Amino acid sequence: MSARRFRKAWLGAGLLALAMLAAAWVAWINQAGEAPLGPDAAPDTPAQVERGAYLARVGNCMACHTTVGGAAYAGGRGIETPFGVVFSSNLTAHPEHGVGRWTRDAFWRAMHHGRSRDGRLLYPAFPYTEYTRITREDSDALLAYLRTVPAADTPQRAHALRFPYNTQAALAVWRALYFRPAEHTPDPAQSADWNRGAYLVQGLGHCAACHAPRNALGATQAAERLGGGLIPVQNWYAPALNREDEGGLQHWTEADVVALLRTGVAPGASVIGPMAEVVFRSTQYLSDEDVRAMAVYLQALPPEGEARPKPAAPPAAVMARGAKVYEAQCAQCHGSDGRGEPGAFPALAGNRAVLLHDPTNVVRVLLLGGYPPATAGHPRPHGMPPFQQVLGDEDIAAVTSFVRNSWGNQAPGVGTMEIYRARERRGL
């Protein structure tokens, strides 16, 4: 064999060995810490079932595992991702399609390790990347409750993911890069409320699923800092909870944070979009102790981010056009001074949602309307109608720029191209 062929053979062998080592590392990482599955040692107790029902509310499980008009927890809801559609699983007591035959060990493995009862790796559209932090006790309670949910004969729909994202091999590599099973470790330097709030926010509440930025492969980055980001496919911007100029709560009163989570409204703020569903289905049902603990933790997030430079004022012609649109379409509810009506119509003057550097949410609300959640503490909220069929792109751009730069507001203006792109994303 010539020296050249010898070198090529060794190079090929070396590359093959590296590939085999990488595959072995990926396989080992994806099984590390998993214990063999065993049978349940004792039956579920009524206290576990009651606790599990509450925890299912905390985790907002029904939102993803129930289709519109379908049986509760029967699965089948399509969750759109940048890589295709993942369909949620059946969590009812059905013995074949649901969790009726699942053991506590199997359920714990799914929650903590992201692996199904049959051994398949689960896609992180099911947020085990956050659920991994819940305790075994809470995992067992959740299963105890789900075993009581009336069985629905709804089989698992096949996911509609593009290649190679539809392969277990690609998922295993993703997990090796971005997922490690974790647990919540109380911080002895913090209060009991702070630690409970951290457990809820970082774990079952999975707030980072929306409020943390993601990389090109969909992995959350610096999840514990809740630095905000665009929610994939939904195209809502979840504001940073560690920035005072976005969604930071550091200077709010605890009572106002509790009110926002419990009712969806607080002085100078109201929730819309995906957060409205979270309040409607989940946080309004939290116990007084838990909602207070979440408030304590969120208020204690270390503020980050430098102050953004003062934006240039929109052209006078744009402001004039926006003022006319505002007077005709908006002033009746929000007032000519932008102060709104407390308890009914939110103020636009000084409203952080209006002033976000990213105008995505304001544009969406103007196009599609905005609807706060109906809660026990705010049972008849006023919704905002959509203007997608009423106003053209230039008018929506102008009134958005006007609202963001009137009554002391200062934020970057919005151009017609941004409105066009927003319509295009939604097929409007």
Coordinates of C-alpha atoms in Angstrom, one line a residue:
M1 CA 0.0 0.0 0.0
S2 CA 1.3 3.4 -0.9
A3 CA 1.9 6.1 1.7
R4 CA -0.9 8.2 0.3
R5 CA -3.4 5.3 0.5
F6 CA -2.2 4.4 4.0
R7 CA -2.8 8.0 5.2
K8 CA -6.3 8.0 3.6
A9 CA -7.1 4.7 5.3
W10 CA -6.0 6.0 8.7
L11 CA -7.9 9.2 8.1
G12 CA -11.1 7.3 7.3
A13 CA -10.6 5.0 10.3
G14 CA -10.1 8.0 12.5
L15 CA -13.2 9.7 11.3
L16 CA -15.2 6.5 11.7
A17 CA -13.9 6.1 15.3
L18 CA -14.8 9.8 16.1
A19 CA -18.3 9.2 14.7
M20 CA -18.7 6.1 16.8
L21 CA -17.5 7.9 19.9
A22 CA -19.9 10.8 19.2
A23 CA -22.8 8.4 18.7
A24 CA -21.9 6.6 21.9
W25 CA -21.7 9.9 23.8
V26 CA -25.1 11.0 22.5
A27 CA -26.6 7.6 23.5
W28 CA -25.0 7.8 27.0
I29 CA -26.1 11.4 27.6
N30 CA -29.7 10.5 26.7
Q31 CA -29.8 7.7 29.2
A32 CA -27.7 9.1 32.0
G33 CA -29.5 9.0 35.3
E34 CA -32.5 6.9 34.2
A35 CA -33.5 4.1 36.5
P36 CA -35.3 0.9 35.5
L37 CA -39.1 1.2 35.6
G38 CA -40.9 -0.6 38.3
P39 CA -44.5 -1.3 39.3
D40 CA -46.5 1.0 41.6
A41 CA -46.0 0.1 45.2
A42 CA -49.4 1.5 46.5
P43 CA -52.7 2.9 45.1
D44 CA -53.2 6.6 44.6
T45 CA -54.8 8.4 47.5
P46 CA -57.5 11.1 47.4
A47 CA -55.1 13.6 48.7
Q48 CA -52.8 12.9 45.7
V49 CA -55.6 13.2 43.3
E50 CA -56.7 16.6 44.7
R51 CA -53.1 17.8 44.7
G52 CA -52.6 16.6 41.1
A53 CA -55.7 18.5 39.9
Y54 CA -54.3 21.7 41.3
L55 CA -50.8 21.0 39.8
A56 CA -52.4 20.4 36.4
R57 CA -53.8 23.9 36.7
V58 CA -50.5 25.3 37.6
G59 CA -48.9 23.7 34.6
N60 CA -51.7 24.7 32.3
C61 CA -51.7 21.1 31.0
M62 CA -55.2 21.3 29.5
A63 CA -54.3 24.2 27.1
C64 CA -52.0 22.0 25.0
H65 CA -53.7 18.6 25.6
T66 CA -57.3 19.6 24.6
T67 CA -58.6 20.5 21.2
V68 CA -61.3 23.0 20.7
G69 CA -64.6 21.2 21.4
G70 CA -62.7 18.0 22.3
A71 CA -62.7 16.0 25.4
A72 CA -60.5 17.4 28.2
Y73 CA -56.9 16.1 28.1
A74 CA -57.6 13.9 25.1
G75 CA -54.7 15.4 23.2
G76 CA -54.5 15.9 19.4
R77 CA -53.9 19.7 19.5
G78 CA -51.4 20.7 16.9
I79 CA -48.5 22.7 18.3
E80 CA -46.8 24.6 15.5
T81 CA -43.0 24.9 15.7
P82 CA -40.5 26.2 13.2
F83 CA -39.7 22.6 12.3
G84 CA -43.3 21.4 11.7
V85 CA -46.3 20.4 13.8
V86 CA -46.2 18.4 17.0
F87 CA -49.5 16.9 18.2
S88 CA -50.1 16.6 21.9
S89 CA -50.7 13.3 23.6
N90 CA -53.8 11.8 25.3
L91 CA -53.5 12.3 29.0
T92 CA -56.9 10.7 30.0
A93 CA -57.2 7.3 31.8
H94 CA -57.6 5.4 28.5
P95 CA -55.6 2.2 28.9
E96 CA -54.3 2.1 25.3
H97 CA -54.1 5.7 24.1
G98 CA -53.9 7.5 27.4
V99 CA -52.0 7.1 30.7
G100 CA -54.3 4.4 32.1
R101 CA -51.5 1.8 32.2
W102 CA -48.6 4.2 33.0
T103 CA -46.8 3.6 36.2
R104 CA -45.4 6.4 38.4
D105 CA -41.9 5.5 37.3
A106 CA -42.8 5.8 33.6
F107 CA -44.6 9.2 34.2
W108 CA -41.6 10.5 36.2
R109 CA -39.3 9.5 33.4
A110 CA -41.4 11.4 31.0
M111 CA -41.5 14.5 33.2
H112 CA -37.9 14.4 34.4
H113 CA -36.0 12.8 31.5
G114 CA -38.3 13.5 28.5
R115 CA -38.7 9.8 27.6
S116 CA -42.1 8.1 26.9
R117 CA -43.4 4.9 28.4
D118 CA -42.3 3.0 25.3
G119 CA -38.8 4.4 25.4
R120 CA -39.2 7.1 22.7
L121 CA -37.5 10.4 23.2
L122 CA -40.1 13.2 23.5
Y123 CA -40.1 16.4 21.6
P124 CA -39.5 19.5 23.7
A125 CA -42.8 21.0 22.5
F126 CA -43.7 19.1 25.7
P127 CA -41.7 21.3 28.0
Y128 CA -39.9 18.7 30.0
T129 CA -36.9 21.0 29.7
E130 CA -38.7 22.9 32.5
Y131 CA -40.8 20.1 34.0
T132 CA -37.6 18.3 34.8
R133 CA -37.3 20.5 37.9
I134 CA -40.5 19.3 39.6
T135 CA -40.4 16.9 42.5
R136 CA -41.1 13.2 42.4
E137 CA -44.0 13.8 44.8
D138 CA -45.6 16.3 42.5
S139 CA -45.1 14.1 39.5
D140 CA -46.8 11.2 41.3
A141 CA -49.7 13.5 42.2
L142 CA -50.2 14.7 38.6
L143 CA -50.4 11.1 37.4
A144 CA -52.8 10.2 40.2
Y145 CA -55.1 13.0 39.0
L146 CA -54.8 12.2 35.3
R147 CA -55.8 8.6 36.0
T148 CA -59.1 9.9 37.2
V149 CA -59.8 11.9 33.9
P150 CA -62.5 10.1 32.0
A151 CA -61.0 7.9 29.3
A152 CA -61.1 9.3 25.7
D153 CA -60.5 6.9 22.8
T154 CA -58.3 9.4 21.0
P155 CA -55.1 7.8 19.4
Q156 CA -51.9 9.7 19.1
R157 CA -51.7 11.7 15.8
A158 CA -48.4 11.4 13.9
H159 CA -46.3 14.5 14.2
A160 CA -45.8 16.5 11.0
L161 CA -42.2 17.4 11.3
R162 CA -39.7 18.0 8.4
F163 CA -36.7 15.8 7.9
P164 CA -34.4 15.4 9.8
Y165 CA -36.3 16.8 12.7
N166 CA -38.7 13.9 12.5
T167 CA -36.0 11.4 13.5
Q168 CA -35.1 10.1 16.9
A169 CA -31.4 10.4 16.0
A170 CA -31.7 14.2 15.4
L171 CA -33.7 14.6 18.6
A172 CA -31.1 12.6 20.5
V173 CA -28.4 15.0 19.2
W174 CA -30.5 18.0 20.1
R175 CA -31.0 16.7 23.7
A176 CA -27.3 15.9 24.0
L177 CA -26.5 19.5 23.2
Y178 CA -29.2 21.3 25.1
F179 CA -30.9 19.2 27.7
R180 CA -29.8 17.8 31.0
P181 CA -32.2 16.5 33.7
A182 CA -32.3 18.9 36.6
E183 CA -33.9 19.4 40.0
H184 CA -34.9 22.4 42.0
T185 CA -32.5 23.1 44.7
P186 CA -33.7 25.6 47.4
D187 CA -31.4 28.5 48.0
P188 CA -30.8 28.8 51.7
A189 CA -30.0 32.5 51.3
Q190 CA -33.5 33.2 50.0
S191 CA -36.9 33.3 51.7
A192 CA -39.4 30.4 51.6
D193 CA -41.6 32.5 49.3
W194 CA -38.7 33.1 46.9
N195 CA -37.8 29.4 46.8
R196 CA -41.4 28.4 46.2
G197 CA -41.8 31.0 43.5
A198 CA -38.6 29.8 41.8
Y199 CA -39.9 26.3 41.8
L200 CA -43.2 27.3 40.2
V201 CA -41.7 29.7 37.6
Q202 CA -38.8 27.6 36.6
G203 CA -40.6 24.3 36.7
L204 CA -44.3 23.5 36.3
G205 CA -45.1 27.0 35.4
H206 CA -42.6 26.8 32.5
C207 CA -42.4 30.6 32.1
A208 CA -39.2 30.3 30.1
A209 CA -41.0 28.5 27.3
C210 CA -42.2 31.9 26.2
H211 CA -40.2 34.5 28.2
A212 CA -36.7 33.3 27.2
P213 CA -35.0 33.7 23.9
R214 CA -34.3 30.7 21.7
N215 CA -31.5 29.8 19.3
A216 CA -31.9 28.6 15.7
L217 CA -32.6 25.1 16.9
G218 CA -35.3 26.1 19.3
A219 CA -33.4 25.7 22.5
T220 CA -34.1 28.3 25.2
Q221 CA -31.1 30.4 26.3
A222 CA -30.4 31.7 29.8
A223 CA -33.9 30.4 30.8
E224 CA -33.6 31.4 34.4
R225 CA -33.1 35.1 33.4
L226 CA -36.4 35.3 31.5
G227 CA -34.9 37.8 29.0
G228 CA -37.8 37.8 26.6
G229 CA -38.2 36.8 23.0
L230 CA -40.4 36.2 20.0
I231 CA -42.7 33.2 20.5
P232 CA -42.0 30.9 17.5
V233 CA -44.7 30.7 14.9
Q234 CA -47.2 32.5 17.1
N235 CA -45.3 35.7 16.5
W236 CA -46.1 37.3 19.8
Y237 CA -43.2 39.0 21.7
A238 CA -43.0 37.8 25.3
P239 CA -41.4 40.7 27.1
A240 CA -38.2 40.4 29.1
L241 CA -39.1 40.0 32.8
N242 CA -35.6 41.2 33.8
R243 CA -35.9 44.6 32.0
E244 CA -37.8 47.5 33.6
D245 CA -38.6 48.9 30.2
E246 CA -40.2 45.7 29.1
G247 CA -42.0 43.3 31.5
G248 CA -39.9 43.7 34.6
L249 CA -41.9 43.8 37.8
Q250 CA -39.0 44.9 40.1
H251 CA -40.6 48.3 40.9
W252 CA -44.3 47.1 41.1
T253 CA -46.0 46.5 44.4
E254 CA -46.5 42.9 45.3
A255 CA -50.3 43.5 45.3
D256 CA -50.2 44.7 41.7
V257 CA -48.2 41.6 40.6
V258 CA -50.6 39.3 42.4
A259 CA -53.5 41.2 40.8
L260 CA -52.1 40.8 37.3
L261 CA -51.5 37.1 37.7
R262 CA -54.8 36.5 39.4
T263 CA -57.2 38.7 37.4
G264 CA -55.3 39.7 34.2
V265 CA -55.4 43.4 35.0
A266 CA -53.5 45.7 37.3
P267 CA -53.1 49.4 37.6
G268 CA -51.7 50.5 34.2
A269 CA -51.5 46.9 32.8
S270 CA -53.5 44.1 31.3
V271 CA -52.6 40.8 29.6
I272 CA -53.5 39.8 26.1
G273 CA -52.4 37.2 23.6
P274 CA -50.9 34.0 24.9
M275 CA -50.6 35.4 28.4
A276 CA -54.3 35.9 28.5
E277 CA -54.8 32.2 28.1
V278 CA -52.2 31.5 30.8
V279 CA -54.2 33.7 33.3
F280 CA -57.5 32.3 32.1
R281 CA -56.6 28.6 32.4
S282 CA -53.9 28.7 35.0
T283 CA -52.7 31.5 37.2
Q284 CA -56.2 32.7 38.3
Y285 CA -56.6 29.4 40.1
L286 CA -53.3 29.5 42.0
S287 CA -53.5 29.5 45.8
D288 CA -52.9 32.8 47.6
E289 CA -49.6 31.4 48.9
D290 CA -48.4 30.3 45.4
V291 CA -49.4 33.4 43.5
R292 CA -47.7 35.5 46.2
A293 CA -44.6 33.3 45.9
M294 CA -44.4 33.8 42.2
A295 CA -44.7 37.6 42.6
V296 CA -41.9 37.6 45.2
Y297 CA -39.6 35.6 42.8
L298 CA -40.4 37.6 39.7
Q299 CA -39.9 40.9 41.6
A300 CA -36.5 39.7 42.7
L301 CA -35.1 38.9 39.2
P302 CA -31.9 40.9 38.8
P303 CA -32.5 43.7 36.3
E304 CA -30.4 43.5 33.2
G305 CA -29.9 45.4 29.9
E306 CA -28.6 48.8 29.1
A307 CA -31.0 51.7 28.5
R308 CA -31.8 52.0 24.8
P309 CA -30.9 55.2 23.0
K310 CA -33.7 57.8 22.5
P311 CA -35.4 57.0 19.2
A312 CA -35.9 59.6 16.4
A313 CA -39.3 61.2 16.3
P314 CA -41.5 60.0 13.4
P315 CA -42.0 62.5 10.6
A316 CA -44.6 65.2 11.2
A317 CA -46.8 64.0 8.4
V318 CA -46.9 60.5 9.9
M319 CA -47.9 61.9 13.3
A320 CA -50.6 64.1 11.8
R321 CA -52.1 61.1 9.9
G322 CA -51.9 58.9 13.0
A323 CA -53.6 61.6 15.1
K324 CA -56.6 61.6 12.7
V325 CA -56.9 57.8 12.7
Y326 CA -56.6 57.8 16.5
E327 CA -59.3 60.4 17.0
A328 CA -61.7 58.5 14.6
Q329 CA -61.0 55.0 15.8
C330 CA -59.4 54.9 19.3
A331 CA -60.1 58.1 21.3
Q332 CA -63.6 57.0 22.3
C333 CA -62.2 54.2 24.5
H334 CA -58.6 55.3 25.2
G335 CA -59.3 59.0 25.5
S336 CA -57.9 61.9 23.6
D337 CA -55.2 62.2 26.3
G338 CA -54.3 58.4 26.1
R339 CA -55.3 57.9 29.7
G340 CA -58.0 55.3 29.0
E341 CA -60.6 54.4 31.7
P342 CA -59.4 52.5 34.8
G343 CA -60.9 49.1 35.0
A344 CA -62.2 49.2 31.5
F345 CA -59.9 50.5 28.8
P346 CA -56.1 50.5 29.4
A347 CA -54.1 53.7 29.3
L348 CA -51.8 54.1 26.3
A349 CA -49.8 56.9 27.9
G350 CA -46.8 55.3 29.6
N351 CA -48.0 51.8 28.8
R352 CA -44.9 49.5 28.6
A353 CA -46.7 47.1 26.2
V354 CA -47.1 50.1 23.8
L355 CA -43.5 51.2 24.2
L356 CA -41.8 47.9 23.7
H357 CA -38.8 48.3 21.4
D358 CA -40.2 45.5 19.3
P359 CA -43.6 46.7 18.1
T360 CA -44.9 43.2 17.2
N361 CA -47.6 43.1 19.9
V362 CA -49.0 46.5 19.2
V363 CA -49.3 45.8 15.5
R364 CA -50.9 42.4 16.2
V365 CA -53.5 44.0 18.5
L366 CA -54.4 46.6 16.0
L367 CA -54.8 44.0 13.2
L368 CA -56.4 41.2 15.1
G369 CA -57.8 42.8 18.2
G370 CA -57.0 42.3 21.9
Y371 CA -59.0 40.3 24.5
P372 CA -58.1 40.2 28.1
P373 CA -59.1 37.0 30.0
A374 CA -62.4 36.7 31.9
T375 CA -61.5 35.9 35.5
A376 CA -63.3 35.7 38.8
G377 CA -61.7 39.1 39.8
H378 CA -62.4 40.7 36.4
P379 CA -65.4 38.7 34.9
R380 CA -66.4 41.1 32.1
P381 CA -63.3 42.5 30.4
H382 CA -63.6 44.9 27.5
G383 CA -62.0 43.6 24.3
M384 CA -60.6 45.6 21.4
P385 CA -62.0 44.9 18.0
P386 CA -59.7 44.1 15.0
F387 CA -58.9 46.8 12.4
Q388 CA -57.4 44.6 9.7
Q389 CA -60.4 45.1 7.5
V390 CA -61.0 48.7 8.4
L391 CA -57.6 50.3 8.1
G392 CA -54.9 50.1 5.4
D393 CA -51.2 49.5 6.1
E394 CA -50.3 53.2 6.0
D395 CA -53.1 54.1 8.5
I396 CA -52.1 51.3 10.9
A397 CA -48.4 52.3 10.6
A398 CA -49.3 55.9 11.3
V399 CA -51.6 55.4 14.3
T400 CA -49.1 52.9 15.8
S401 CA -46.3 55.5 15.4
F402 CA -48.6 58.2 16.9
V403 CA -49.5 56.2 19.9
R404 CA -45.9 55.3 20.6
N405 CA -44.8 58.9 20.4
S406 CA -47.6 60.9 22.1
W407 CA -48.5 61.9 25.7
G408 CA -44.8 61.6 26.7
N409 CA -44.3 58.2 25.0
Q410 CA -41.1 57.7 23.1
A411 CA -40.5 54.6 21.0
P412 CA -39.4 53.8 17.4
G413 CA -41.9 54.5 14.7
V414 CA -43.5 51.8 12.7
G415 CA -43.3 51.6 8.9
T416 CA -45.8 50.2 6.4
M417 CA -43.4 47.4 5.5
E418 CA -43.7 46.1 9.1
I419 CA -47.5 46.1 8.8
Y420 CA -47.3 44.3 5.4
R421 CA -45.0 41.6 6.9
A422 CA -47.3 41.2 9.9
R423 CA -50.3 40.6 7.6
E424 CA -48.3 38.3 5.4
R425 CA -47.3 36.1 8.4
R426 CA -50.9 35.8 9.4
G427 CA -52.3 35.5 5.9
L428 CA -54.4 38.6 6.4

